Amino acid sequence: MTHRLLLAASLALVACGPALSEQPSGLPPYTATSAGLFDDTLASEIFDMPSAEQTPAQQQRRLRGRVTEADLVVQVRVSTVTRDGTGENVRYNLSLTPVAAPLKGQVSGAIEVEVGPTSPSFALVRSEDTRLVGRQLLLLLKRFDESGAVTNHFRGEAATPENADQIRKMMALDELNAS
């Protein structure tokens, strides 16, 4: 419960970066396994492109892992897209506004996520730029301890009724397994 209160108090913050001066007490480290789930990317379906990332079975397993591990699952709308930096240091910051009650966790206000040049989504975000404003997605976010600093990493999935239903079912199974 303490973890959820701490999460609620800190989710109006930047994903994929240090979270103010918070202490990472009890948070897991950001490992290669964690990066496989919360890879700071947006699913290609958000850009109206078919997924070529993996097989449906692999997608299902990874989504289940993300849902199980996420601190926050919420449908959001892209409010603003800003570009920071030049050359190889360009980063896109997306301000996301919740449009529905979270499916998991709590949030109070906008959430900022960053898509950097090493993200597989970078080229898609760069090509869409401000045309992303108004698009909706399902955000799965998790907090980590990276070298003594709290950081947030995310995955954005297409905000389809099928994805939302699938996530709800996975959460129900997780709840049953926990009892």
Short mmCIF file of N, CA and C in Angstrom, two decimals:
data_model
loop_
_atom_site.label_atom_id
_atom_site.label_comp_id
_atom_site.label_asym_id
_atom_site.label_seq_id
_atom_site.Cartn_x
_atom_site.Cartn_y
_atom_site.Cartn_z
N MET A 1 0.81 -1.19 0.00
CA MET A 1 0.00 0.00 0.00
C MET A 1 0.86 1.26 0.00
N THR A 2 1.97 1.22 0.77
CA THR A 2 2.87 2.36 0.80
C THR A 2 3.40 2.65 -0.59
N HIS A 3 3.71 1.58 -1.34
CA HIS A 3 4.23 1.73 -2.71
C HIS A 3 3.20 2.46 -3.59
N ARG A 4 1.92 2.12 -3.43
CA ARG A 4 0.88 2.77 -4.24
C ARG A 4 0.71 4.23 -3.86
N LEU A 5 0.81 4.55 -2.57
CA LEU A 5 0.71 5.94 -2.16
C LEU A 5 1.87 6.75 -2.70
N LEU A 6 3.06 6.17 -2.65
CA LEU A 6 4.24 6.82 -3.19
C LEU A 6 4.07 7.02 -4.69
N LEU A 7 3.52 6.05 -5.38
CA LEU A 7 3.29 6.15 -6.81
C LEU A 7 2.30 7.28 -7.10
N ALA A 8 1.21 7.33 -6.38
CA ALA A 8 0.20 8.35 -6.62
C ALA A 8 0.77 9.74 -6.42
N ALA A 9 1.65 9.88 -5.46
CA ALA A 9 2.22 11.19 -5.16
C ALA A 9 3.23 11.63 -6.20
N SER A 10 3.68 10.72 -7.05
CA SER A 10 4.78 11.09 -7.94
C SER A 10 4.52 10.90 -9.43
N LEU A 11 3.31 10.60 -9.84
CA LEU A 11 3.10 10.30 -11.25
C LEU A 11 2.84 11.51 -12.13
N ALA A 12 2.82 12.69 -11.60
CA ALA A 12 2.76 13.88 -12.46
C ALA A 12 4.20 14.28 -12.73
N LEU A 13 4.93 13.39 -13.36
CA LEU A 13 6.36 13.53 -13.52
C LEU A 13 6.81 13.04 -14.86
N VAL A 14 8.08 13.01 -15.07
CA VAL A 14 8.64 12.63 -16.36
C VAL A 14 8.96 11.15 -16.37
N ALA A 15 8.46 10.43 -17.38
CA ALA A 15 8.82 9.03 -17.56
C ALA A 15 10.11 8.99 -18.34
N CYS A 16 10.90 7.96 -18.10
CA CYS A 16 12.18 7.79 -18.78
C CYS A 16 13.15 8.87 -18.38
N GLY A 17 13.25 9.09 -17.09
CA GLY A 17 14.21 10.06 -16.59
C GLY A 17 14.12 10.12 -15.10
N PRO A 18 15.05 10.83 -14.45
CA PRO A 18 15.02 10.93 -13.00
C PRO A 18 13.75 11.63 -12.53
N ALA A 19 13.21 11.16 -11.44
CA ALA A 19 12.00 11.74 -10.87
C ALA A 19 12.38 12.64 -9.70
N LEU A 20 12.53 13.89 -9.97
CA LEU A 20 12.83 14.90 -8.96
C LEU A 20 13.85 14.41 -7.96
N SER A 21 13.63 14.63 -6.66
CA SER A 21 14.63 14.24 -5.66
C SER A 21 14.14 13.08 -4.81
N GLU A 22 13.29 12.26 -5.37
CA GLU A 22 12.73 11.13 -4.66
C GLU A 22 13.77 10.05 -4.38
N GLN A 23 13.60 9.35 -3.27
CA GLN A 23 14.48 8.24 -2.94
C GLN A 23 13.88 6.95 -3.50
N PRO A 24 14.71 6.08 -4.07
CA PRO A 24 14.20 4.88 -4.73
C PRO A 24 13.95 3.70 -3.79
N SER A 25 13.71 3.95 -2.55
CA SER A 25 13.53 2.90 -1.55
C SER A 25 12.54 1.84 -2.01
N GLY A 26 13.03 0.61 -2.11
CA GLY A 26 12.17 -0.53 -2.43
C GLY A 26 11.85 -0.71 -3.90
N LEU A 27 12.33 0.16 -4.76
CA LEU A 27 12.05 0.01 -6.18
C LEU A 27 13.05 -0.95 -6.81
N PRO A 28 12.61 -1.69 -7.83
CA PRO A 28 13.53 -2.64 -8.48
C PRO A 28 14.52 -1.90 -9.37
N PRO A 29 15.67 -2.52 -9.64
CA PRO A 29 16.63 -1.91 -10.58
C PRO A 29 16.11 -2.06 -12.01
N TYR A 30 16.54 -1.17 -12.88
CA TYR A 30 16.19 -1.24 -14.30
C TYR A 30 17.20 -2.15 -14.99
N THR A 31 16.77 -3.38 -15.25
CA THR A 31 17.65 -4.41 -15.81
C THR A 31 17.33 -4.63 -17.29
N ALA A 32 18.09 -5.49 -17.93
CA ALA A 32 17.82 -5.84 -19.33
C ALA A 32 16.43 -6.46 -19.47
N THR A 33 16.03 -7.27 -18.50
CA THR A 33 14.69 -7.86 -18.52
C THR A 33 13.63 -6.78 -18.42
N SER A 34 13.84 -5.82 -17.51
CA SER A 34 12.90 -4.70 -17.35
C SER A 34 12.81 -3.90 -18.65
N ALA A 35 13.96 -3.67 -19.27
CA ALA A 35 14.00 -2.90 -20.51
C ALA A 35 13.26 -3.61 -21.64
N GLY A 36 13.18 -4.93 -21.57
CA GLY A 36 12.41 -5.68 -22.56
C GLY A 36 10.92 -5.44 -22.44
N LEU A 37 10.46 -5.09 -21.25
CA LEU A 37 9.04 -4.82 -21.02
C LEU A 37 8.73 -3.33 -21.10
N PHE A 38 9.53 -2.53 -20.44
CA PHE A 38 9.31 -1.08 -20.37
C PHE A 38 10.46 -0.41 -21.12
N ASP A 39 10.32 -0.40 -22.44
CA ASP A 39 11.41 -0.01 -23.34
C ASP A 39 11.29 1.40 -23.88
N ASP A 40 10.43 2.21 -23.26
CA ASP A 40 10.26 3.62 -23.65
C ASP A 40 9.89 3.74 -25.13
N THR A 41 8.97 2.88 -25.56
CA THR A 41 8.54 2.88 -26.95
C THR A 41 7.02 2.97 -27.05
N LEU A 42 6.59 3.30 -28.25
CA LEU A 42 5.17 3.32 -28.58
C LEU A 42 4.94 2.25 -29.64
N ALA A 43 3.91 1.44 -29.44
CA ALA A 43 3.60 0.37 -30.39
C ALA A 43 3.32 0.97 -31.77
N SER A 44 3.74 0.28 -32.81
CA SER A 44 3.57 0.78 -34.17
C SER A 44 2.09 0.97 -34.53
N GLU A 45 1.20 0.24 -33.88
CA GLU A 45 -0.24 0.39 -34.14
C GLU A 45 -0.74 1.79 -33.78
N ILE A 46 -0.07 2.47 -32.85
CA ILE A 46 -0.44 3.85 -32.49
C ILE A 46 -0.27 4.76 -33.71
N PHE A 47 0.66 4.40 -34.57
CA PHE A 47 0.95 5.18 -35.78
C PHE A 47 0.21 4.63 -36.99
N ASP A 48 -0.82 3.81 -36.74
CA ASP A 48 -1.62 3.19 -37.79
C ASP A 48 -0.79 2.30 -38.71
N MET A 49 0.20 1.65 -38.12
CA MET A 49 1.04 0.72 -38.86
C MET A 49 0.88 -0.66 -38.25
N PRO A 50 0.91 -1.72 -39.07
CA PRO A 50 0.80 -3.06 -38.50
C PRO A 50 2.05 -3.39 -37.68
N SER A 51 1.87 -4.23 -36.72
CA SER A 51 2.99 -4.64 -35.89
C SER A 51 3.84 -5.66 -36.62
N ALA A 52 5.11 -5.34 -36.75
CA ALA A 52 6.05 -6.28 -37.33
C ALA A 52 7.08 -6.66 -36.29
N GLU A 53 6.79 -6.30 -35.05
CA GLU A 53 7.76 -6.47 -33.97
C GLU A 53 7.96 -7.93 -33.58
N GLN A 54 6.89 -8.71 -33.56
CA GLN A 54 6.97 -10.08 -33.07
C GLN A 54 5.70 -10.84 -33.40
N THR A 55 5.67 -12.12 -33.06
CA THR A 55 4.48 -12.93 -33.31
C THR A 55 3.39 -12.55 -32.32
N PRO A 56 2.13 -12.86 -32.63
CA PRO A 56 1.05 -12.58 -31.69
C PRO A 56 1.27 -13.24 -30.32
N ALA A 57 1.81 -14.45 -30.30
CA ALA A 57 2.06 -15.12 -29.01
C ALA A 57 3.11 -14.36 -28.20
N GLN A 58 4.16 -13.88 -28.87
CA GLN A 58 5.18 -13.09 -28.17
C GLN A 58 4.60 -11.77 -27.68
N GLN A 59 3.79 -11.13 -28.50
CA GLN A 59 3.15 -9.88 -28.10
C GLN A 59 2.30 -10.10 -26.85
N GLN A 60 1.54 -11.19 -26.84
CA GLN A 60 0.67 -11.52 -25.71
C GLN A 60 1.48 -11.71 -24.43
N ARG A 61 2.59 -12.46 -24.52
CA ARG A 61 3.44 -12.69 -23.34
C ARG A 61 4.04 -11.40 -22.81
N ARG A 62 4.51 -10.56 -23.72
CA ARG A 62 5.12 -9.30 -23.29
C ARG A 62 4.07 -8.36 -22.69
N LEU A 63 2.88 -8.31 -23.29
CA LEU A 63 1.82 -7.47 -22.73
C LEU A 63 1.46 -7.97 -21.34
N ARG A 64 1.36 -9.28 -21.18
CA ARG A 64 1.03 -9.83 -19.85
C ARG A 64 2.10 -9.43 -18.84
N GLY A 65 3.37 -9.54 -19.22
CA GLY A 65 4.45 -9.12 -18.32
C GLY A 65 4.36 -7.65 -17.98
N ARG A 66 4.05 -6.82 -18.96
CA ARG A 66 3.93 -5.38 -18.72
C ARG A 66 2.78 -5.07 -17.78
N VAL A 67 1.64 -5.70 -18.02
CA VAL A 67 0.46 -5.47 -17.18
C VAL A 67 0.74 -5.90 -15.74
N THR A 68 1.35 -7.06 -15.58
CA THR A 68 1.65 -7.59 -14.24
C THR A 68 2.62 -6.68 -13.50
N GLU A 69 3.63 -6.20 -14.19
CA GLU A 69 4.69 -5.42 -13.54
C GLU A 69 4.42 -3.92 -13.45
N ALA A 70 3.53 -3.39 -14.27
CA ALA A 70 3.30 -1.94 -14.32
C ALA A 70 2.80 -1.38 -13.00
N ASP A 71 3.25 -0.17 -12.69
CA ASP A 71 2.72 0.57 -11.55
C ASP A 71 1.47 1.34 -11.97
N LEU A 72 1.40 1.68 -13.24
CA LEU A 72 0.30 2.48 -13.76
C LEU A 72 -0.09 1.98 -15.14
N VAL A 73 -1.39 1.79 -15.35
CA VAL A 73 -1.95 1.50 -16.67
C VAL A 73 -3.12 2.46 -16.85
N VAL A 74 -3.02 3.33 -17.84
CA VAL A 74 -4.05 4.35 -18.01
C VAL A 74 -4.15 4.74 -19.48
N GLN A 75 -5.39 5.03 -19.92
CA GLN A 75 -5.58 5.55 -21.27
C GLN A 75 -5.31 7.04 -21.24
N VAL A 76 -4.48 7.50 -22.17
CA VAL A 76 -4.08 8.91 -22.21
C VAL A 76 -4.24 9.46 -23.62
N ARG A 77 -4.25 10.78 -23.69
CA ARG A 77 -4.27 11.50 -24.97
C ARG A 77 -2.99 12.32 -25.04
N VAL A 78 -2.36 12.33 -26.21
CA VAL A 78 -1.17 13.16 -26.40
C VAL A 78 -1.63 14.62 -26.45
N SER A 79 -1.18 15.42 -25.48
CA SER A 79 -1.57 16.83 -25.40
C SER A 79 -0.60 17.73 -26.15
N THR A 80 0.69 17.47 -25.95
CA THR A 80 1.70 18.27 -26.64
C THR A 80 2.87 17.37 -27.02
N VAL A 81 3.56 17.79 -28.07
CA VAL A 81 4.80 17.14 -28.49
C VAL A 81 5.84 18.25 -28.63
N THR A 82 6.94 18.12 -27.90
CA THR A 82 8.01 19.11 -28.02
C THR A 82 9.30 18.40 -28.37
N ARG A 83 10.10 19.10 -29.15
CA ARG A 83 11.40 18.57 -29.57
C ARG A 83 12.48 19.35 -28.84
N ASP A 84 13.37 18.63 -28.18
CA ASP A 84 14.48 19.25 -27.46
C ASP A 84 15.79 18.76 -28.04
N GLY A 85 16.76 19.64 -28.11
CA GLY A 85 18.09 19.27 -28.56
C GLY A 85 18.25 19.38 -30.07
N THR A 86 19.49 19.12 -30.51
CA THR A 86 19.80 19.16 -31.94
C THR A 86 20.67 17.97 -32.30
N GLY A 87 20.72 17.68 -33.59
CA GLY A 87 21.58 16.60 -34.08
C GLY A 87 21.27 15.28 -33.42
N GLU A 88 22.31 14.62 -32.92
CA GLU A 88 22.16 13.31 -32.29
C GLU A 88 21.55 13.39 -30.89
N ASN A 89 21.39 14.58 -30.37
CA ASN A 89 20.84 14.76 -29.02
C ASN A 89 19.36 15.11 -29.02
N VAL A 90 18.69 15.00 -30.16
CA VAL A 90 17.26 15.33 -30.22
C VAL A 90 16.46 14.32 -29.42
N ARG A 91 15.51 14.84 -28.67
CA ARG A 91 14.57 14.03 -27.89
C ARG A 91 13.19 14.64 -28.07
N TYR A 92 12.19 13.78 -28.06
CA TYR A 92 10.81 14.24 -28.13
C TYR A 92 10.16 14.00 -26.78
N ASN A 93 9.54 15.05 -26.26
CA ASN A 93 8.81 14.94 -25.00
C ASN A 93 7.33 15.02 -25.32
N LEU A 94 6.60 14.02 -24.86
CA LEU A 94 5.16 13.96 -25.08
C LEU A 94 4.48 14.19 -23.74
N SER A 95 3.58 15.15 -23.72
CA SER A 95 2.76 15.38 -22.53
C SER A 95 1.46 14.61 -22.74
N LEU A 96 1.16 13.72 -21.81
CA LEU A 96 0.01 12.82 -21.91
C LEU A 96 -1.00 13.15 -20.83
N THR A 97 -2.25 13.32 -21.23
CA THR A 97 -3.32 13.63 -20.30
C THR A 97 -4.24 12.42 -20.15
N PRO A 98 -4.44 11.95 -18.92
CA PRO A 98 -5.37 10.83 -18.73
C PRO A 98 -6.77 11.19 -19.22
N VAL A 99 -7.41 10.26 -19.93
CA VAL A 99 -8.77 10.49 -20.43
C VAL A 99 -9.78 9.57 -19.76
N ALA A 100 -9.31 8.70 -18.90
CA ALA A 100 -10.19 7.78 -18.18
C ALA A 100 -9.50 7.43 -16.86
N ALA A 101 -10.28 6.85 -15.97
CA ALA A 101 -9.69 6.40 -14.70
C ALA A 101 -8.66 5.32 -15.01
N PRO A 102 -7.56 5.31 -14.27
CA PRO A 102 -6.54 4.28 -14.52
C PRO A 102 -7.11 2.88 -14.34
N LEU A 103 -6.65 1.97 -15.19
CA LEU A 103 -7.00 0.56 -15.03
C LEU A 103 -6.20 -0.03 -13.87
N LYS A 104 -5.04 0.57 -13.61
CA LYS A 104 -4.17 0.12 -12.52
C LYS A 104 -3.38 1.33 -12.03
N GLY A 105 -3.24 1.44 -10.72
CA GLY A 105 -2.48 2.55 -10.15
C GLY A 105 -3.31 3.81 -10.05
N GLN A 106 -2.64 4.90 -9.73
CA GLN A 106 -3.29 6.19 -9.59
C GLN A 106 -2.43 7.25 -10.25
N VAL A 107 -3.10 8.29 -10.73
CA VAL A 107 -2.39 9.40 -11.37
C VAL A 107 -3.15 10.69 -11.09
N SER A 108 -2.41 11.76 -10.92
CA SER A 108 -3.06 13.06 -10.72
C SER A 108 -2.37 14.07 -11.63
N GLY A 109 -2.91 14.25 -12.80
CA GLY A 109 -2.35 15.23 -13.73
C GLY A 109 -1.65 14.60 -14.91
N ALA A 110 -1.02 15.48 -15.68
CA ALA A 110 -0.34 15.06 -16.91
C ALA A 110 0.89 14.22 -16.61
N ILE A 111 1.23 13.39 -17.56
CA ILE A 111 2.41 12.53 -17.47
C ILE A 111 3.30 12.91 -18.66
N GLU A 112 4.57 13.09 -18.40
CA GLU A 112 5.52 13.41 -19.46
C GLU A 112 6.36 12.17 -19.77
N VAL A 113 6.48 11.84 -21.04
CA VAL A 113 7.36 10.75 -21.45
C VAL A 113 8.33 11.27 -22.49
N GLU A 114 9.49 10.65 -22.53
CA GLU A 114 10.54 11.09 -23.45
C GLU A 114 10.89 9.95 -24.40
N VAL A 115 10.98 10.27 -25.68
CA VAL A 115 11.40 9.31 -26.69
C VAL A 115 12.71 9.84 -27.27
N GLY A 116 13.79 9.13 -26.96
CA GLY A 116 15.12 9.56 -27.39
C GLY A 116 15.57 8.87 -28.66
N PRO A 117 16.73 9.25 -29.17
CA PRO A 117 17.21 8.72 -30.45
C PRO A 117 17.51 7.23 -30.46
N THR A 118 17.68 6.62 -29.30
CA THR A 118 17.94 5.17 -29.27
C THR A 118 16.65 4.36 -29.20
N SER A 119 15.52 5.02 -29.05
CA SER A 119 14.23 4.32 -28.98
C SER A 119 13.83 3.82 -30.37
N PRO A 120 13.35 2.58 -30.46
CA PRO A 120 12.84 2.08 -31.75
C PRO A 120 11.68 2.93 -32.28
N SER A 121 11.02 3.70 -31.42
CA SER A 121 9.90 4.55 -31.83
C SER A 121 10.34 5.92 -32.31
N PHE A 122 11.61 6.23 -32.17
CA PHE A 122 12.09 7.59 -32.46
C PHE A 122 11.75 8.04 -33.88
N ALA A 123 12.03 7.22 -34.87
CA ALA A 123 11.78 7.62 -36.27
C ALA A 123 10.29 7.87 -36.51
N LEU A 124 9.43 7.05 -35.91
CA LEU A 124 7.99 7.24 -36.08
C LEU A 124 7.53 8.52 -35.39
N VAL A 125 8.02 8.77 -34.19
CA VAL A 125 7.64 10.00 -33.47
C VAL A 125 8.15 11.21 -34.26
N ARG A 126 9.37 11.15 -34.75
CA ARG A 126 9.93 12.26 -35.52
C ARG A 126 9.10 12.51 -36.78
N SER A 127 8.68 11.44 -37.46
CA SER A 127 7.91 11.63 -38.70
C SER A 127 6.51 12.18 -38.43
N GLU A 128 5.93 11.83 -37.31
CA GLU A 128 4.59 12.30 -36.97
C GLU A 128 4.62 13.66 -36.27
N ASP A 129 5.63 13.85 -35.41
CA ASP A 129 5.82 15.09 -34.67
C ASP A 129 4.50 15.56 -34.06
N THR A 130 4.08 16.79 -34.33
CA THR A 130 2.88 17.33 -33.68
C THR A 130 1.59 16.69 -34.18
N ARG A 131 1.65 15.90 -35.24
CA ARG A 131 0.44 15.18 -35.68
C ARG A 131 0.03 14.12 -34.67
N LEU A 132 0.91 13.83 -33.71
CA LEU A 132 0.55 12.90 -32.63
C LEU A 132 -0.44 13.52 -31.65
N VAL A 133 -0.50 14.84 -31.60
CA VAL A 133 -1.40 15.53 -30.67
C VAL A 133 -2.83 15.08 -30.93
N GLY A 134 -3.49 14.67 -29.86
CA GLY A 134 -4.87 14.20 -29.94
C GLY A 134 -4.99 12.69 -30.01
N ARG A 135 -3.92 12.00 -30.37
CA ARG A 135 -3.98 10.53 -30.42
C ARG A 135 -4.05 9.97 -29.01
N GLN A 136 -4.75 8.85 -28.90
CA GLN A 136 -4.87 8.19 -27.60
C GLN A 136 -4.07 6.90 -27.60
N LEU A 137 -3.61 6.54 -26.41
CA LEU A 137 -2.87 5.30 -26.24
C LEU A 137 -3.06 4.79 -24.83
N LEU A 138 -2.75 3.53 -24.64
CA LEU A 138 -2.75 2.93 -23.31
C LEU A 138 -1.31 2.97 -22.82
N LEU A 139 -1.07 3.68 -21.73
CA LEU A 139 0.27 3.85 -21.18
C LEU A 139 0.48 2.86 -20.05
N LEU A 140 1.55 2.10 -20.13
CA LEU A 140 1.97 1.19 -19.06
C LEU A 140 3.29 1.74 -18.54
N LEU A 141 3.34 2.13 -17.28
CA LEU A 141 4.50 2.80 -16.72
C LEU A 141 4.97 2.09 -15.47
N LYS A 142 6.27 2.03 -15.29
CA LYS A 142 6.86 1.41 -14.10
C LYS A 142 8.00 2.27 -13.60
N ARG A 143 8.14 2.33 -12.28
CA ARG A 143 9.20 3.10 -11.62
C ARG A 143 10.35 2.17 -11.24
N PHE A 144 11.57 2.68 -11.39
CA PHE A 144 12.77 1.88 -11.12
C PHE A 144 13.79 2.68 -10.31
N ASP A 145 14.73 1.94 -9.73
CA ASP A 145 15.91 2.51 -9.07
C ASP A 145 17.07 2.37 -10.05
N GLU A 146 17.53 3.50 -10.58
CA GLU A 146 18.70 3.48 -11.46
C GLU A 146 19.81 4.27 -10.79
N SER A 147 20.77 3.55 -10.26
CA SER A 147 21.93 4.17 -9.61
C SER A 147 21.52 5.15 -8.51
N GLY A 148 20.52 4.75 -7.73
CA GLY A 148 20.09 5.57 -6.60
C GLY A 148 19.11 6.68 -6.94
N ALA A 149 18.65 6.74 -8.17
CA ALA A 149 17.66 7.74 -8.58
C ALA A 149 16.40 7.03 -9.07
N VAL A 150 15.25 7.62 -8.77
CA VAL A 150 13.98 7.07 -9.25
C VAL A 150 13.82 7.47 -10.72
N THR A 151 13.61 6.47 -11.58
CA THR A 151 13.33 6.73 -12.99
C THR A 151 12.06 6.00 -13.38
N ASN A 152 11.46 6.47 -14.44
CA ASN A 152 10.21 5.90 -14.92
C ASN A 152 10.41 5.46 -16.36
N HIS A 153 9.97 4.25 -16.66
CA HIS A 153 10.05 3.74 -18.02
C HIS A 153 8.65 3.28 -18.43
N PHE A 154 8.40 3.28 -19.73
CA PHE A 154 7.03 3.08 -20.19
C PHE A 154 6.97 2.25 -21.46
N ARG A 155 5.75 1.89 -21.79
CA ARG A 155 5.40 1.31 -23.08
C ARG A 155 4.02 1.85 -23.42
N GLY A 156 3.84 2.31 -24.63
CA GLY A 156 2.54 2.77 -25.10
C GLY A 156 1.95 1.75 -26.04
N GLU A 157 0.72 1.36 -25.79
CA GLU A 157 0.00 0.42 -26.65
C GLU A 157 -1.17 1.15 -27.30
N ALA A 158 -1.65 0.64 -28.41
CA ALA A 158 -2.79 1.23 -29.09
C ALA A 158 -4.01 1.20 -28.17
N ALA A 159 -4.75 2.30 -28.14
CA ALA A 159 -5.92 2.41 -27.27
C ALA A 159 -7.15 1.86 -28.00
N THR A 160 -7.14 0.56 -28.21
CA THR A 160 -8.28 -0.09 -28.85
C THR A 160 -9.12 -0.76 -27.78
N PRO A 161 -10.41 -0.94 -28.04
CA PRO A 161 -11.24 -1.67 -27.08
C PRO A 161 -10.70 -3.08 -26.82
N GLU A 162 -10.16 -3.72 -27.86
CA GLU A 162 -9.61 -5.07 -27.70
C GLU A 162 -8.43 -5.06 -26.73
N ASN A 163 -7.52 -4.11 -26.88
CA ASN A 163 -6.37 -4.03 -25.97
C ASN A 163 -6.82 -3.74 -24.54
N ALA A 164 -7.77 -2.82 -24.37
CA ALA A 164 -8.26 -2.50 -23.03
C ALA A 164 -8.91 -3.72 -22.39
N ASP A 165 -9.72 -4.46 -23.16
CA ASP A 165 -10.36 -5.67 -22.63
C ASP A 165 -9.32 -6.72 -22.27
N GLN A 166 -8.33 -6.88 -23.12
CA GLN A 166 -7.27 -7.85 -22.87
C GLN A 166 -6.52 -7.49 -21.58
N ILE A 167 -6.23 -6.23 -21.38
CA ILE A 167 -5.53 -5.79 -20.17
C ILE A 167 -6.40 -6.03 -18.94
N ARG A 168 -7.69 -5.72 -19.03
CA ARG A 168 -8.60 -5.96 -17.89
C ARG A 168 -8.62 -7.45 -17.52
N LYS A 169 -8.68 -8.32 -18.53
CA LYS A 169 -8.69 -9.76 -18.27
C LYS A 169 -7.39 -10.21 -17.61
N MET A 170 -6.27 -9.69 -18.09
CA MET A 170 -4.98 -10.04 -17.50
C MET A 170 -4.90 -9.58 -16.04
N MET A 171 -5.43 -8.39 -15.77
CA MET A 171 -5.43 -7.89 -14.39
C MET A 171 -6.32 -8.74 -13.50
N ALA A 172 -7.46 -9.18 -14.03
CA ALA A 172 -8.36 -10.05 -13.26
C ALA A 172 -7.67 -11.37 -12.94
N LEU A 173 -6.96 -11.93 -13.91
CA LEU A 173 -6.22 -13.18 -13.67
C LEU A 173 -5.12 -12.97 -12.63
N ASP A 174 -4.42 -11.85 -12.71
CA ASP A 174 -3.38 -11.54 -11.72
C ASP A 174 -3.99 -11.45 -10.32
N GLU A 175 -5.16 -10.83 -10.24
CA GLU A 175 -5.83 -10.69 -8.94
C GLU A 175 -6.25 -12.05 -8.40
N LEU A 176 -6.78 -12.92 -9.27
CA LEU A 176 -7.16 -14.26 -8.84
C LEU A 176 -5.94 -15.06 -8.39
N ASN A 177 -4.85 -14.95 -9.13
CA ASN A 177 -3.63 -15.68 -8.77
C ASN A 177 -3.02 -15.18 -7.47
N ALA A 178 -3.25 -13.92 -7.14
CA ALA A 178 -2.69 -13.34 -5.91
C ALA A 178 -3.49 -13.76 -4.68
N SER A 179 -4.76 -14.18 -4.87
CA SER A 179 -5.57 -14.54 -3.70
C SER A 179 -5.39 -15.97 -3.28
#
